[in-house]
PDB file of C-alpha atoms in Angstrom:
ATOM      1  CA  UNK A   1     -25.328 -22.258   9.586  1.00 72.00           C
ATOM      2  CA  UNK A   2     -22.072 -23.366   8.279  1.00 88.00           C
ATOM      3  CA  UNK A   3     -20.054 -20.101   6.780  1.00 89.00           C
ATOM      4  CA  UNK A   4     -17.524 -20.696   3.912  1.00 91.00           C
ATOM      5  CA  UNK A   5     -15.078 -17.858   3.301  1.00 95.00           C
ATOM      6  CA  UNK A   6     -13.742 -17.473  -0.614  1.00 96.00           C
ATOM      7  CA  UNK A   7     -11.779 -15.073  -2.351  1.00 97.00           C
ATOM      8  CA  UNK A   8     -13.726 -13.716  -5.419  1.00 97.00           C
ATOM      9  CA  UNK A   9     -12.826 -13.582  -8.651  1.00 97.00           C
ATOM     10  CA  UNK A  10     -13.333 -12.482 -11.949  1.00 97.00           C
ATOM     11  CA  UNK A  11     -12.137 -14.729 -15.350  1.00 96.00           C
ATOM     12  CA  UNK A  12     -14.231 -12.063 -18.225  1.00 93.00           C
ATOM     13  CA  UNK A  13     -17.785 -11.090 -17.338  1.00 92.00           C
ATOM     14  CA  UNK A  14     -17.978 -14.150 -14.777  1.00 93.00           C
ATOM     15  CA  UNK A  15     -17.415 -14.522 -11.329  1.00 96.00           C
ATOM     16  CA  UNK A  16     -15.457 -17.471  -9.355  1.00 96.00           C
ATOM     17  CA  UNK A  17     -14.401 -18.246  -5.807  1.00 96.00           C
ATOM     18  CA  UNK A  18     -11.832 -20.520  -4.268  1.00 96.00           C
ATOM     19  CA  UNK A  19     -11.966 -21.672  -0.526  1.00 94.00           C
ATOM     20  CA  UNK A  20      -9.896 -18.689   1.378  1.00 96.00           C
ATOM     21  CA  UNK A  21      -7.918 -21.223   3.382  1.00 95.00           C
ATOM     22  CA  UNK A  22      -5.997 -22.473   0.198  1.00 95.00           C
ATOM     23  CA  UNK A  23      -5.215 -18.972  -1.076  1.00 97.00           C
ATOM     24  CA  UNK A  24      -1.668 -17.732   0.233  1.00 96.00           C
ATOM     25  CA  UNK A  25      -1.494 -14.413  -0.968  1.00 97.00           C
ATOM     26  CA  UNK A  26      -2.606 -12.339  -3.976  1.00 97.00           C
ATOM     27  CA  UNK A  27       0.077 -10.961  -6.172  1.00 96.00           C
ATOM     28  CA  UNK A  28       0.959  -8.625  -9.159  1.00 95.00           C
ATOM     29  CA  UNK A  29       1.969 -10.677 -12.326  1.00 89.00           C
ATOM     30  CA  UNK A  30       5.748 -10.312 -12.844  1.00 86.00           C
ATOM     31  CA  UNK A  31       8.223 -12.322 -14.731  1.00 90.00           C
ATOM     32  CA  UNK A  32       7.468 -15.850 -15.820  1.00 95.00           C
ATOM     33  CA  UNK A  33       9.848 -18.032 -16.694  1.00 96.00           C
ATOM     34  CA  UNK A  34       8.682 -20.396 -19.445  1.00 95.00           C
ATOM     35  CA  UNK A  35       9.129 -24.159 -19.232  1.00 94.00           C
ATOM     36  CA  UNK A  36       9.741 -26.395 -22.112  1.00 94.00           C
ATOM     37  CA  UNK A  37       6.746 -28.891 -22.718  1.00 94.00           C
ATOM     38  CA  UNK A  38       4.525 -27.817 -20.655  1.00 93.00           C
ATOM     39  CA  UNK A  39       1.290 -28.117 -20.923  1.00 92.00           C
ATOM     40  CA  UNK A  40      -0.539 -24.627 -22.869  1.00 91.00           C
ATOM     41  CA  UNK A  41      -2.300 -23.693 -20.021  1.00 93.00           C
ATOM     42  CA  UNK A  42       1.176 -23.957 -17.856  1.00 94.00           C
ATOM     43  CA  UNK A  43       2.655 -20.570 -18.133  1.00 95.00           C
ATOM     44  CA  UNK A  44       6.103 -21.299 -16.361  1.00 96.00           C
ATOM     45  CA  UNK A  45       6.938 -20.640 -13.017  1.00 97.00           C
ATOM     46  CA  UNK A  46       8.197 -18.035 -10.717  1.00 96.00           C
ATOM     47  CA  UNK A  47      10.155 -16.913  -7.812  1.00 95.00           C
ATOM     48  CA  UNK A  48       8.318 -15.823  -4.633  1.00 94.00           C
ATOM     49  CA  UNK A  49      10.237 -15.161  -1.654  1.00 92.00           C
ATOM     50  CA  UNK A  50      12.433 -18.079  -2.489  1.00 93.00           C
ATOM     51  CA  UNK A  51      10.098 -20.582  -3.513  1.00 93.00           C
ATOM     52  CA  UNK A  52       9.454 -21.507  -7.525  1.00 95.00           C
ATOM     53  CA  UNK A  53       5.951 -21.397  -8.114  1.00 96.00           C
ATOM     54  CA  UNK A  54       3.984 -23.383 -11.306  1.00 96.00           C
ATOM     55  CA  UNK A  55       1.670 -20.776 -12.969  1.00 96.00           C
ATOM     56  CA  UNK A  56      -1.299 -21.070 -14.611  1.00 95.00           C
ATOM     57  CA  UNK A  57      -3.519 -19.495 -16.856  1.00 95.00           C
ATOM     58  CA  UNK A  58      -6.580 -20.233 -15.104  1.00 94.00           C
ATOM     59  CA  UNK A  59      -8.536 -18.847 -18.622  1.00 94.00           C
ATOM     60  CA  UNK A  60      -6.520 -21.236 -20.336  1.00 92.00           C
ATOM     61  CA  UNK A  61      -7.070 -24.270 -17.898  1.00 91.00           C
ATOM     62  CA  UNK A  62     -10.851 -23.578 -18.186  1.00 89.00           C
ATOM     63  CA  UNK A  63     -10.644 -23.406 -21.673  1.00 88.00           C
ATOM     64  CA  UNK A  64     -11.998 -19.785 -22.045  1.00 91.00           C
ATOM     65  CA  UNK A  65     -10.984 -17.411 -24.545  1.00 89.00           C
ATOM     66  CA  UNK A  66      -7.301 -15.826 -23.940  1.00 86.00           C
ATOM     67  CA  UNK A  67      -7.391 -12.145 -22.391  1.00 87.00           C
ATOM     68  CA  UNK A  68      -4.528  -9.386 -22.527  1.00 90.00           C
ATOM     69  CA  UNK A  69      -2.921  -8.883 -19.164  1.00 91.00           C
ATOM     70  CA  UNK A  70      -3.873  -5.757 -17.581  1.00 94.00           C
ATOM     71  CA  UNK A  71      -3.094  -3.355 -14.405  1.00 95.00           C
ATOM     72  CA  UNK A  72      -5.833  -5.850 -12.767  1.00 96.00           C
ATOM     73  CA  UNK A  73      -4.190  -8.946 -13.472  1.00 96.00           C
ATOM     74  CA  UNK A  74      -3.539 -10.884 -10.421  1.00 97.00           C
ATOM     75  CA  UNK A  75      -2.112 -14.111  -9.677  1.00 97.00           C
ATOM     76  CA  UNK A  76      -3.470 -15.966  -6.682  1.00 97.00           C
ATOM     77  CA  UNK A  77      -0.793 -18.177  -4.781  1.00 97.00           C
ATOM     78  CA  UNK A  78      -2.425 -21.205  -3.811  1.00 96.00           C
ATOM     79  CA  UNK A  79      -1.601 -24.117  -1.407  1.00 93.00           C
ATOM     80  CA  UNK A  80      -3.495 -27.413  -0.976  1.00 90.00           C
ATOM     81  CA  UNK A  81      -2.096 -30.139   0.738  1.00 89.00           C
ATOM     82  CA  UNK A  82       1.650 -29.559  -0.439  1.00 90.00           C
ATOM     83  CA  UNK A  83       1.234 -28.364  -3.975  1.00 90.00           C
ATOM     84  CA  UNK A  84       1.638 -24.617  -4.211  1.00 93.00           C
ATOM     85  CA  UNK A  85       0.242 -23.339  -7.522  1.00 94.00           C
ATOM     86  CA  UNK A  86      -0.506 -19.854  -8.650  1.00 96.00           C
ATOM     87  CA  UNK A  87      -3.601 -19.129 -10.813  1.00 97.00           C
ATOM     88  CA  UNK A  88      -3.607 -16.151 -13.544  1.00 97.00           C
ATOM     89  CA  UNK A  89      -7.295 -14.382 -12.897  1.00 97.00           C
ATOM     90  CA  UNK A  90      -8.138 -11.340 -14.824  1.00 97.00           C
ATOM     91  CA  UNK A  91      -9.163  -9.556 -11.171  1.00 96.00           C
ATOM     92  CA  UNK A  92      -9.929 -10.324  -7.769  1.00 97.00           C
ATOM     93  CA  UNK A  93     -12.718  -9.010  -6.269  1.00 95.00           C
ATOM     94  CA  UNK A  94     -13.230  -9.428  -2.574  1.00 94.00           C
ATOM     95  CA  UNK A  95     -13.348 -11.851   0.199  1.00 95.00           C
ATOM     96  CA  UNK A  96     -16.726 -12.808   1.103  1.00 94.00           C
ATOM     97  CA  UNK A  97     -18.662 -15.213   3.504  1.00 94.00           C
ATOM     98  CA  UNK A  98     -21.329 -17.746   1.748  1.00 92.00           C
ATOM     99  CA  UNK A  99     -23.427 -19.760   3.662  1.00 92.00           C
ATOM    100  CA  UNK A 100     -23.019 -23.273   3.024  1.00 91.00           C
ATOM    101  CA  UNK A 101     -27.251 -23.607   2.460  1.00 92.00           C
ATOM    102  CA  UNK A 102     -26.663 -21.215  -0.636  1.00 92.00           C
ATOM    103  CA  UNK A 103     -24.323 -22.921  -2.088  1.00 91.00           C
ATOM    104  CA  UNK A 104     -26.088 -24.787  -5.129  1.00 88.00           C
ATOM    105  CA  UNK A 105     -24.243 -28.526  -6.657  1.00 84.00           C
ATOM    106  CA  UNK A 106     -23.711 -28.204 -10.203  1.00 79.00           C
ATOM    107  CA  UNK A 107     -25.950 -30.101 -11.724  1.00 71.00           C
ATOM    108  CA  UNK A 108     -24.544 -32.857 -14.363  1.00 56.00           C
ATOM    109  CA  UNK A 109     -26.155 -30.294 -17.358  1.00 55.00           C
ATOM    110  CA  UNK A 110     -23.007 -32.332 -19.474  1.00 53.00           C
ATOM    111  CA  UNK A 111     -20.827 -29.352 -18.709  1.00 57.00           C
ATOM    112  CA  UNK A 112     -17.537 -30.081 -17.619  1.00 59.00           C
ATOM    113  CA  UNK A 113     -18.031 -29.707 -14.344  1.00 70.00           C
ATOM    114  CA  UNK A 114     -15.512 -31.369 -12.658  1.00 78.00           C
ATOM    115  CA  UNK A 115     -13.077 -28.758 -11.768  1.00 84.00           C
ATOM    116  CA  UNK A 116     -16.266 -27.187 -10.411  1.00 88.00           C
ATOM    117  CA  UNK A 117     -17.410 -27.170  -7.114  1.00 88.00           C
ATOM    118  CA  UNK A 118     -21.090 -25.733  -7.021  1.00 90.00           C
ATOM    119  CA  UNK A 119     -21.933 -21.978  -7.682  1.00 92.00           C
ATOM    120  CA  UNK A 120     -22.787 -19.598  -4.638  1.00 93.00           C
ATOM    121  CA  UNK A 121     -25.939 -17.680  -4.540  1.00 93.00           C
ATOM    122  CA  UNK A 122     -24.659 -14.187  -2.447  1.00 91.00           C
ATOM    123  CA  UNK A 123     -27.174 -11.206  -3.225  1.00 89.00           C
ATOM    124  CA  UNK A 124     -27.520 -10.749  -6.865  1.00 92.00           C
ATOM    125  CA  UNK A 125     -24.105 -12.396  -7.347  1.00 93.00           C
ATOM    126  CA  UNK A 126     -23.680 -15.821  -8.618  1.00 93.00           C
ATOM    127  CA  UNK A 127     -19.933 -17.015  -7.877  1.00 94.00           C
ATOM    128  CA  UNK A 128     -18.643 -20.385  -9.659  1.00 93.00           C
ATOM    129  CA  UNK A 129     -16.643 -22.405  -6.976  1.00 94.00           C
ATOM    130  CA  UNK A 130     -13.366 -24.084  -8.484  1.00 93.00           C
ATOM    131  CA  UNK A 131     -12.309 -27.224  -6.762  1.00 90.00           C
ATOM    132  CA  UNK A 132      -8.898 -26.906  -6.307  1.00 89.00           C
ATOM    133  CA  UNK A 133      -7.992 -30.774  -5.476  1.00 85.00           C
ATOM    134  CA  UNK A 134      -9.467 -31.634  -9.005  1.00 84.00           C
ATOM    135  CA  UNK A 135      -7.466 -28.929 -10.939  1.00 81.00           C
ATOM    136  CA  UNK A 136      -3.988 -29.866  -9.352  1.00 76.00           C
ATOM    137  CA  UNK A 137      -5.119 -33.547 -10.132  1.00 74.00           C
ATOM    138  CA  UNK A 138      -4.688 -32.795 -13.466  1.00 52.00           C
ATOM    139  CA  UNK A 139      -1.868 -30.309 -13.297  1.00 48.00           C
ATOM    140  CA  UNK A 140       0.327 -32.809 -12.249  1.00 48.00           C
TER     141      UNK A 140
END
């Protein structure tokens, strides 16, 4: 039994997860500095602890309606390979172990799926897994 551990999330009424071992920390949203020509879904970038960070609006990127910040608001600071990126998420939720056996592929239903890695089945809660090699891909 292979365990995977992600940190929840919440983007509206759903629920996603990203692998914990690309998340760096969770933090407040503070001031974003904008950047000209960026992408929509780019927000700008901040300082943390000395290192500028690309943001983005993860509601945005999915292409989900936009939501007012709130006192839940959270950005998650994440690192794969050498990109660090941090994603705008209405809340996180927890950290939580899945087992790898109920963890379901998502199917090719003609969504667009590839950002997507498969949703996790853990009690009664259904948690969308984002790939986060295929959304830097295209953050570039």
């Amino acid at each position: 039994m292979t365990m995977v551990k992600i940190v929840a999330f919440k983007l509206g009424e759903e629920e996603y997860g990203i692998d914990v071992n690309h998340v760096q920390s969770i933090e407040r949203i503070n001031q974003i500095t904008r950047v000209p020509n960026a992408p929509i879904y780019v927000k700008g970038v901040i300082n943390l602890r000395g290192n500028v960070i690309p943001i983005i609006d993860l509601r945005s990127k999915l292409n989900l309606e936009e939501a007012v910040h709130t006192a839940n608001t959270r950005v998650i600071i994440t690192k794969y390979e050498d990109i660090e990126l941090g994603l705008i998420v209405d809340q996180t939720t927890d950290v939580i172990d899945a087992d790898q056996d109920n963890i379901e592929p998502i199917s090719s239903s003609g969504l667009d799926v590839e950002y997507f890695g498969g949703i996790a089945k853990i009690e009664s809660r259904l948690i969308i897994l984002i790939k986060l090699a295929e959304l830097l891909n295209v953050a570039d």
